[in-house]
JSON list of C-alpha atoms in Angstrom, two decimals:
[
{"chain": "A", "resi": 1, "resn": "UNK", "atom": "CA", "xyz": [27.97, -3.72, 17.19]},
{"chain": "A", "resi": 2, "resn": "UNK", "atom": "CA", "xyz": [27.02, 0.17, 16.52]},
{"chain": "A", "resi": 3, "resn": "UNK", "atom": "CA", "xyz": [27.36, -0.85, 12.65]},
{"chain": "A", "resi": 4, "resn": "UNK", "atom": "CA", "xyz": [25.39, -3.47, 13.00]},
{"chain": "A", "resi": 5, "resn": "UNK", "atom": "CA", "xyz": [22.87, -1.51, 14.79]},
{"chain": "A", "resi": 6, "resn": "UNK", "atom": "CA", "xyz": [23.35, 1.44, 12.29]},
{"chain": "A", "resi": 7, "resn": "UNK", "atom": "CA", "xyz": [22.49, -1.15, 8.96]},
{"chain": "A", "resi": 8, "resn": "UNK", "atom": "CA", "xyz": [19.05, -2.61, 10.76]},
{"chain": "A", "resi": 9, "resn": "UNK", "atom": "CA", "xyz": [18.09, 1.05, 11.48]},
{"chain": "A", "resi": 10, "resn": "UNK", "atom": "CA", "xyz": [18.68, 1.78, 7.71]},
{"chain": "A", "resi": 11, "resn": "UNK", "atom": "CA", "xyz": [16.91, -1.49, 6.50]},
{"chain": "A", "resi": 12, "resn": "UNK", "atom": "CA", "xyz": [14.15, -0.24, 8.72]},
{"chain": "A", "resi": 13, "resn": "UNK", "atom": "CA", "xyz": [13.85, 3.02, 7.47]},
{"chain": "A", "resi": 14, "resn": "UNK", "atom": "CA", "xyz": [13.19, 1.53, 4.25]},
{"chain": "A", "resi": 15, "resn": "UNK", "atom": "CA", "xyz": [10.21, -0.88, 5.50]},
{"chain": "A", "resi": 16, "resn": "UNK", "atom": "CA", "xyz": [8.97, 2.21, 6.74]},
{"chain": "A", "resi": 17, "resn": "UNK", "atom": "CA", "xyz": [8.96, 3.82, 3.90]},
{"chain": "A", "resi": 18, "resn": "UNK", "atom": "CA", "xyz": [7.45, 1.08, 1.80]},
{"chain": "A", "resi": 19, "resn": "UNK", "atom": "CA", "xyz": [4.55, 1.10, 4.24]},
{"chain": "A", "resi": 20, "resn": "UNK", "atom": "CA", "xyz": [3.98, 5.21, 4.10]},
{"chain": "A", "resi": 21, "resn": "UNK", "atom": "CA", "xyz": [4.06, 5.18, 0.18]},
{"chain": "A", "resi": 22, "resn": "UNK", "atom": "CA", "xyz": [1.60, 2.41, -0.46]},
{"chain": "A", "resi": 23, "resn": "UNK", "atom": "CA", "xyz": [-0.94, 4.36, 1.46]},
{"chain": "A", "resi": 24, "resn": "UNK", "atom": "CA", "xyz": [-0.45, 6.97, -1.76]},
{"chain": "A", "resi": 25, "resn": "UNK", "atom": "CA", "xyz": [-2.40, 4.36, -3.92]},
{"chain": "A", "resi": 26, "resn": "UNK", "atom": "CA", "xyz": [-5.20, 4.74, -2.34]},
{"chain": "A", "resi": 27, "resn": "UNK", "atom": "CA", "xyz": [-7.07, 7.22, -4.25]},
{"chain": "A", "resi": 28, "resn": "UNK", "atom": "CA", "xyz": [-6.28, 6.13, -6.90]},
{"chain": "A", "resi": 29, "resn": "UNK", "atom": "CA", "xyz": [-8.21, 2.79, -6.85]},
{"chain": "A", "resi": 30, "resn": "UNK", "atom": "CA", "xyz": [-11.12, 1.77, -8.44]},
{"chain": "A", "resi": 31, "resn": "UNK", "atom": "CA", "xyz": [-13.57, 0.47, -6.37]},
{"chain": "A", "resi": 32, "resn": "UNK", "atom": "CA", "xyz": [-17.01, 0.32, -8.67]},
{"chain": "A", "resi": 33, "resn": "UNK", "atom": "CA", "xyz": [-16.76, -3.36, -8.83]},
{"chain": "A", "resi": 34, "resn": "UNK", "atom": "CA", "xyz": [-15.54, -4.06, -5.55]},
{"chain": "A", "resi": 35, "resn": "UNK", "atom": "CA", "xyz": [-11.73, -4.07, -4.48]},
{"chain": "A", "resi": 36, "resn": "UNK", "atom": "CA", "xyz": [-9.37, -5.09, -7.34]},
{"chain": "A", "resi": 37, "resn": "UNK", "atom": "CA", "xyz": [-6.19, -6.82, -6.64]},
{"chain": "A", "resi": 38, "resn": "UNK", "atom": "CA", "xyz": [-3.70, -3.62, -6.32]},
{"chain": "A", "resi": 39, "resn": "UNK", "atom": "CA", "xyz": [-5.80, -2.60, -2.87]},
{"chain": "A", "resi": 40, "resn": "UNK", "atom": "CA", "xyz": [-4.84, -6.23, -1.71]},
{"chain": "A", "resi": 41, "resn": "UNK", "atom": "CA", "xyz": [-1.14, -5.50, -3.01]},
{"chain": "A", "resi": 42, "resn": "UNK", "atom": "CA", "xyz": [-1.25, -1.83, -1.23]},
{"chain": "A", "resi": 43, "resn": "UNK", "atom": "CA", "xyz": [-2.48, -3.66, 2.04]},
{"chain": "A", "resi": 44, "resn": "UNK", "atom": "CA", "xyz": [-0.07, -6.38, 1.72]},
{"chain": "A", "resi": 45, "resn": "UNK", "atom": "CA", "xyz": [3.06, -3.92, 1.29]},
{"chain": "A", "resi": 46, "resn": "UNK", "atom": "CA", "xyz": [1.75, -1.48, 3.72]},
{"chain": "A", "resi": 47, "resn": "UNK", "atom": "CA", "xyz": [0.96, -3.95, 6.55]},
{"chain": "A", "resi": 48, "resn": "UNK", "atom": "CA", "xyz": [4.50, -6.15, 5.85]},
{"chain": "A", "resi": 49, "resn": "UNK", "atom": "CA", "xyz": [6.59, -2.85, 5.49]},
{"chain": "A", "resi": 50, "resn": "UNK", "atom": "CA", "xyz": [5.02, -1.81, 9.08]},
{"chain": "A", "resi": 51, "resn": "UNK", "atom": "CA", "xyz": [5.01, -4.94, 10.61]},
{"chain": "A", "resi": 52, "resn": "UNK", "atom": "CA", "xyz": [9.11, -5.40, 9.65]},
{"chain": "A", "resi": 53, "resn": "UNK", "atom": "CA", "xyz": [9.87, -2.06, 10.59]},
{"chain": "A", "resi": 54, "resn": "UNK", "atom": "CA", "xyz": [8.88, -2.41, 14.01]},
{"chain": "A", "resi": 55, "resn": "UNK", "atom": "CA", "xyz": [10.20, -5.99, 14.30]},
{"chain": "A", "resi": 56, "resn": "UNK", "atom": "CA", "xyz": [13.52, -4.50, 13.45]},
{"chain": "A", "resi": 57, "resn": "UNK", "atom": "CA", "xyz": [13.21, -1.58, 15.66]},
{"chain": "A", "resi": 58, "resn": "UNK", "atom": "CA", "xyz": [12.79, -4.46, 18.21]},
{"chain": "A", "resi": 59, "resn": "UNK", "atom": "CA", "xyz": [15.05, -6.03, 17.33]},
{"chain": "A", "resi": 60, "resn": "UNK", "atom": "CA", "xyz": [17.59, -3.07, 17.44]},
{"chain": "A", "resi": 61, "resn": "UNK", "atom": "CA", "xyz": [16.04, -1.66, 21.25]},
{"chain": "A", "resi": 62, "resn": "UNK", "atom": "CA", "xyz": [17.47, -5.49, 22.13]},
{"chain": "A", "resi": 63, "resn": "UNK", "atom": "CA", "xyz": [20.66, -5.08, 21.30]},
{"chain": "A", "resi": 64, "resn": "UNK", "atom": "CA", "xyz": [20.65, -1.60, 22.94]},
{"chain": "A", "resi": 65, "resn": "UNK", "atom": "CA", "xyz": [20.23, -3.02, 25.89]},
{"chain": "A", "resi": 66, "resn": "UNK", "atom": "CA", "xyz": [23.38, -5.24, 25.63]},
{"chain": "A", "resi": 67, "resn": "UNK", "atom": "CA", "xyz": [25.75, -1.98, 25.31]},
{"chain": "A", "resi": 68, "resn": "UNK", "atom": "CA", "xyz": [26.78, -0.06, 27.89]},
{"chain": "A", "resi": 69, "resn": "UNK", "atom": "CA", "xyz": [27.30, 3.37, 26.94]},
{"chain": "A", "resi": 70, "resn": "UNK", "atom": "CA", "xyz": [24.56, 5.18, 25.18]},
{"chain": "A", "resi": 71, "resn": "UNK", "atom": "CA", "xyz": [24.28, 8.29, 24.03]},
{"chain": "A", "resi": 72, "resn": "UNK", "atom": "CA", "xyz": [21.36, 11.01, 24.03]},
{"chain": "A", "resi": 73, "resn": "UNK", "atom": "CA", "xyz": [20.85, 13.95, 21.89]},
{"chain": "A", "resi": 74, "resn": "UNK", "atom": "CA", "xyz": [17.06, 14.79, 23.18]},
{"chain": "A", "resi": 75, "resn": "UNK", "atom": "CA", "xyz": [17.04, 17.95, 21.43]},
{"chain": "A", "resi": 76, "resn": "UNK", "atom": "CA", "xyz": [17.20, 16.34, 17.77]},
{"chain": "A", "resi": 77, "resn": "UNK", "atom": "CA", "xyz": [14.67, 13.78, 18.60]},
{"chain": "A", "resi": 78, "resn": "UNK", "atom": "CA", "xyz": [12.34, 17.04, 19.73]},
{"chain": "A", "resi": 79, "resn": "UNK", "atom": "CA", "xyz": [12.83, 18.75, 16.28]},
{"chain": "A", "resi": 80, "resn": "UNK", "atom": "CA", "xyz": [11.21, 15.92, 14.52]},
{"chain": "A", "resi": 81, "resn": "UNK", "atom": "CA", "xyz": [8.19, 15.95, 16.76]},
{"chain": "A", "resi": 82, "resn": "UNK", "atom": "CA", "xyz": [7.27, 19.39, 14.57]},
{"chain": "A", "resi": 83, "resn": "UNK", "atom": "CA", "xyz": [6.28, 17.57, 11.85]},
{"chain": "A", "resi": 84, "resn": "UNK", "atom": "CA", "xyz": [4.21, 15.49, 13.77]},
{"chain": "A", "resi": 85, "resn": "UNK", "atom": "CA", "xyz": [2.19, 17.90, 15.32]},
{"chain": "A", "resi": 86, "resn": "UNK", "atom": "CA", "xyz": [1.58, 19.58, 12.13]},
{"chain": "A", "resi": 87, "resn": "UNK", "atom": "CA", "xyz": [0.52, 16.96, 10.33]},
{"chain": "A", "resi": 88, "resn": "UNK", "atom": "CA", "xyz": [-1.96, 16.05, 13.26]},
{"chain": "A", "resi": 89, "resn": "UNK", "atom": "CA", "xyz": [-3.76, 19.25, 13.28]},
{"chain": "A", "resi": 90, "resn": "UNK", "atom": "CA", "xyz": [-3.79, 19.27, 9.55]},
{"chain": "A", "resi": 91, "resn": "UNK", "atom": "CA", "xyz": [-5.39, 15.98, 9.40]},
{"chain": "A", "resi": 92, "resn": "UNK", "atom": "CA", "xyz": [-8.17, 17.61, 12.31]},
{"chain": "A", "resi": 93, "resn": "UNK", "atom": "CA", "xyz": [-8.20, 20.47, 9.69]},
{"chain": "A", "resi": 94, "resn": "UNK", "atom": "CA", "xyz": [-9.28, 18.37, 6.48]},
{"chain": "A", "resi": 95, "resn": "UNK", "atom": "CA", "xyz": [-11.58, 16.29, 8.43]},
{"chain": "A", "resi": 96, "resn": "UNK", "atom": "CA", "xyz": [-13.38, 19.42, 9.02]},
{"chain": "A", "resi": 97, "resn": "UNK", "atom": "CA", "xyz": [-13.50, 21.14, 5.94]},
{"chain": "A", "resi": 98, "resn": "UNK", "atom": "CA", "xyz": [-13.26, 18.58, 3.48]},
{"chain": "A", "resi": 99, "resn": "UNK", "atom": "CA", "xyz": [-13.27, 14.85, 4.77]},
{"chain": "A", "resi": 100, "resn": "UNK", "atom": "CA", "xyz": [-15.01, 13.76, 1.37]},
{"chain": "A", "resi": 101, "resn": "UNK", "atom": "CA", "xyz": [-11.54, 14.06, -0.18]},
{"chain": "A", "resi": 102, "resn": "UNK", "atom": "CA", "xyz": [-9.98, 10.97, -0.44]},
{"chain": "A", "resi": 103, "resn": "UNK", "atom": "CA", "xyz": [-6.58, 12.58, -1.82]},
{"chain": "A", "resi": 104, "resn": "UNK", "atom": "CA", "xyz": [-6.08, 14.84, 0.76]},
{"chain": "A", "resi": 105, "resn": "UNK", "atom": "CA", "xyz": [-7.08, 12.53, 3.51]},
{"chain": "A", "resi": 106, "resn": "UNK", "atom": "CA", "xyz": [-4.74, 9.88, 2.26]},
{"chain": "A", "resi": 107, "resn": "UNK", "atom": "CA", "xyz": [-1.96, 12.11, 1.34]},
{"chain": "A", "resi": 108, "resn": "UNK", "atom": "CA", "xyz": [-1.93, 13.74, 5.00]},
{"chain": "A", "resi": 109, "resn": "UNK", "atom": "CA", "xyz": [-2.39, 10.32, 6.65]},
{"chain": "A", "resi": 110, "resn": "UNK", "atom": "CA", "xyz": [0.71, 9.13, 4.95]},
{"chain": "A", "resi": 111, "resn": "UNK", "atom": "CA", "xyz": [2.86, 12.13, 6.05]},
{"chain": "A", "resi": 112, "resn": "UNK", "atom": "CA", "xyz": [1.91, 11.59, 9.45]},
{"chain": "A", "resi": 113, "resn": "UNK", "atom": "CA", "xyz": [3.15, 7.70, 9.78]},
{"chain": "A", "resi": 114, "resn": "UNK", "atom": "CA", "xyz": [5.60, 8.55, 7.29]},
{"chain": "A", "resi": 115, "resn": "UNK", "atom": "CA", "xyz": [6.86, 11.82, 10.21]},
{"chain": "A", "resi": 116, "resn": "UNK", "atom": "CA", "xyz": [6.43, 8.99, 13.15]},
{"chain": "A", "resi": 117, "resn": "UNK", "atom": "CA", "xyz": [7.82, 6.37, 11.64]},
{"chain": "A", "resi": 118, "resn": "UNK", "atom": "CA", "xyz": [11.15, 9.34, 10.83]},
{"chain": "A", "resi": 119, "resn": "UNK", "atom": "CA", "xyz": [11.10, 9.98, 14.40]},
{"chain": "A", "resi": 120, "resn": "UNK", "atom": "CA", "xyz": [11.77, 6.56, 15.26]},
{"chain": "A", "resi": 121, "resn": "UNK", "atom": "CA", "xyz": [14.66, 6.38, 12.78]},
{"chain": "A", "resi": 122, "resn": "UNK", "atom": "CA", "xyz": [16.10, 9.50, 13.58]},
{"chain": "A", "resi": 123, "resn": "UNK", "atom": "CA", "xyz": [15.77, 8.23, 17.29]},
{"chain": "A", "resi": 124, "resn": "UNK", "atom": "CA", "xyz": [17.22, 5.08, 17.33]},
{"chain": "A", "resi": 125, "resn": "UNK", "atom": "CA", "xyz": [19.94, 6.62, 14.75]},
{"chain": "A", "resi": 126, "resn": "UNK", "atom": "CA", "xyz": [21.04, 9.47, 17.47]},
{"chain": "A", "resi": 127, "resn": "UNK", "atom": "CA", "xyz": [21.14, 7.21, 20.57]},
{"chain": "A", "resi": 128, "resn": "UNK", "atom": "CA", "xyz": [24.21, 4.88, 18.73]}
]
C-alpha cells in the first residue's frame, strides 16, 4: 500500500510540475493579433496538470485514511513553507516596483505554485 501511495505521489509531482512550467510561456506569447493557439496549449497543460495533481493528491489522502499507522515529521513539512513565504513577498515586491513586467511577474508566480504545489509532495511523501 505505502508503494502504491509513494508512485501516485511521484506521478503527481510530475502533473504539478507540468502545470508550474507552462505558466513560463507566458511572456513569451504574442498577443498583437489576439491569442494564438500555444496560449490555449499553455492553458490546457497548466489547468489539466493542476487539476490531476490534486485529483491524485485526493486520491492518495483516501487511501491514507484506510492505514492505520501514520507517521509525522512536522518539522520537514515547516522547512518548505520558506520558500513560500519568500516567494509571496517577492511577488508583493514586483507588484510594487515593476508590475508592467510580464517576465518577472510570471516567473515569480510560477515559483510560488511550483513551492506549494512541493509542499504538498514533500507532505504527503513524509507522512508514508
Amino acid at each position: 500500500m505505502r508503494r502504491k501511495i509513494l508512485v501516485l505521489n511521484n506521478i503527481s509531482g510530475v502533473f504539478f510540475f507540468l502545470s508550474s512550467v507552462s505558466l513560463l510561456g507566458v511572456p513569451f506569447l504574442d498577443q498583437s493579433n489576439g491569442l494564438p493557439v500555444i496560449a490555449y496549449l499553455l492553458a490546457g497543460l497548466f489547468w489539466i496538470g493542476l487539476l490531476t495533481g490534486i485529483g491524485v493528491q485526493l486520491v492518495i489522502s483516501g487511501m491514507m485514511k484506510k492505514m492505520k499507522d501514520k507517521k509525522k515529521r512536522p518539522y520537514k513539512q515547516r522547512k518548505m513553507l520558506i520558500p513560500i513565504a519568500f516567494f509571496v513577498l517577492l511577488f508583493i515586491l514586483i507588484m510594487c516596483f515593476w508590475k508592467t513586467s510580464v517576465v518577472l511577474i510570471s516567473i515569480d508566480i510560477a515559483l510560488l505554485l511550483f513551492s506549494i504545489e512541493i509542499y504538498f509532495y514533500l507532505k504527503r511523501r513524509y507522512s508514508v
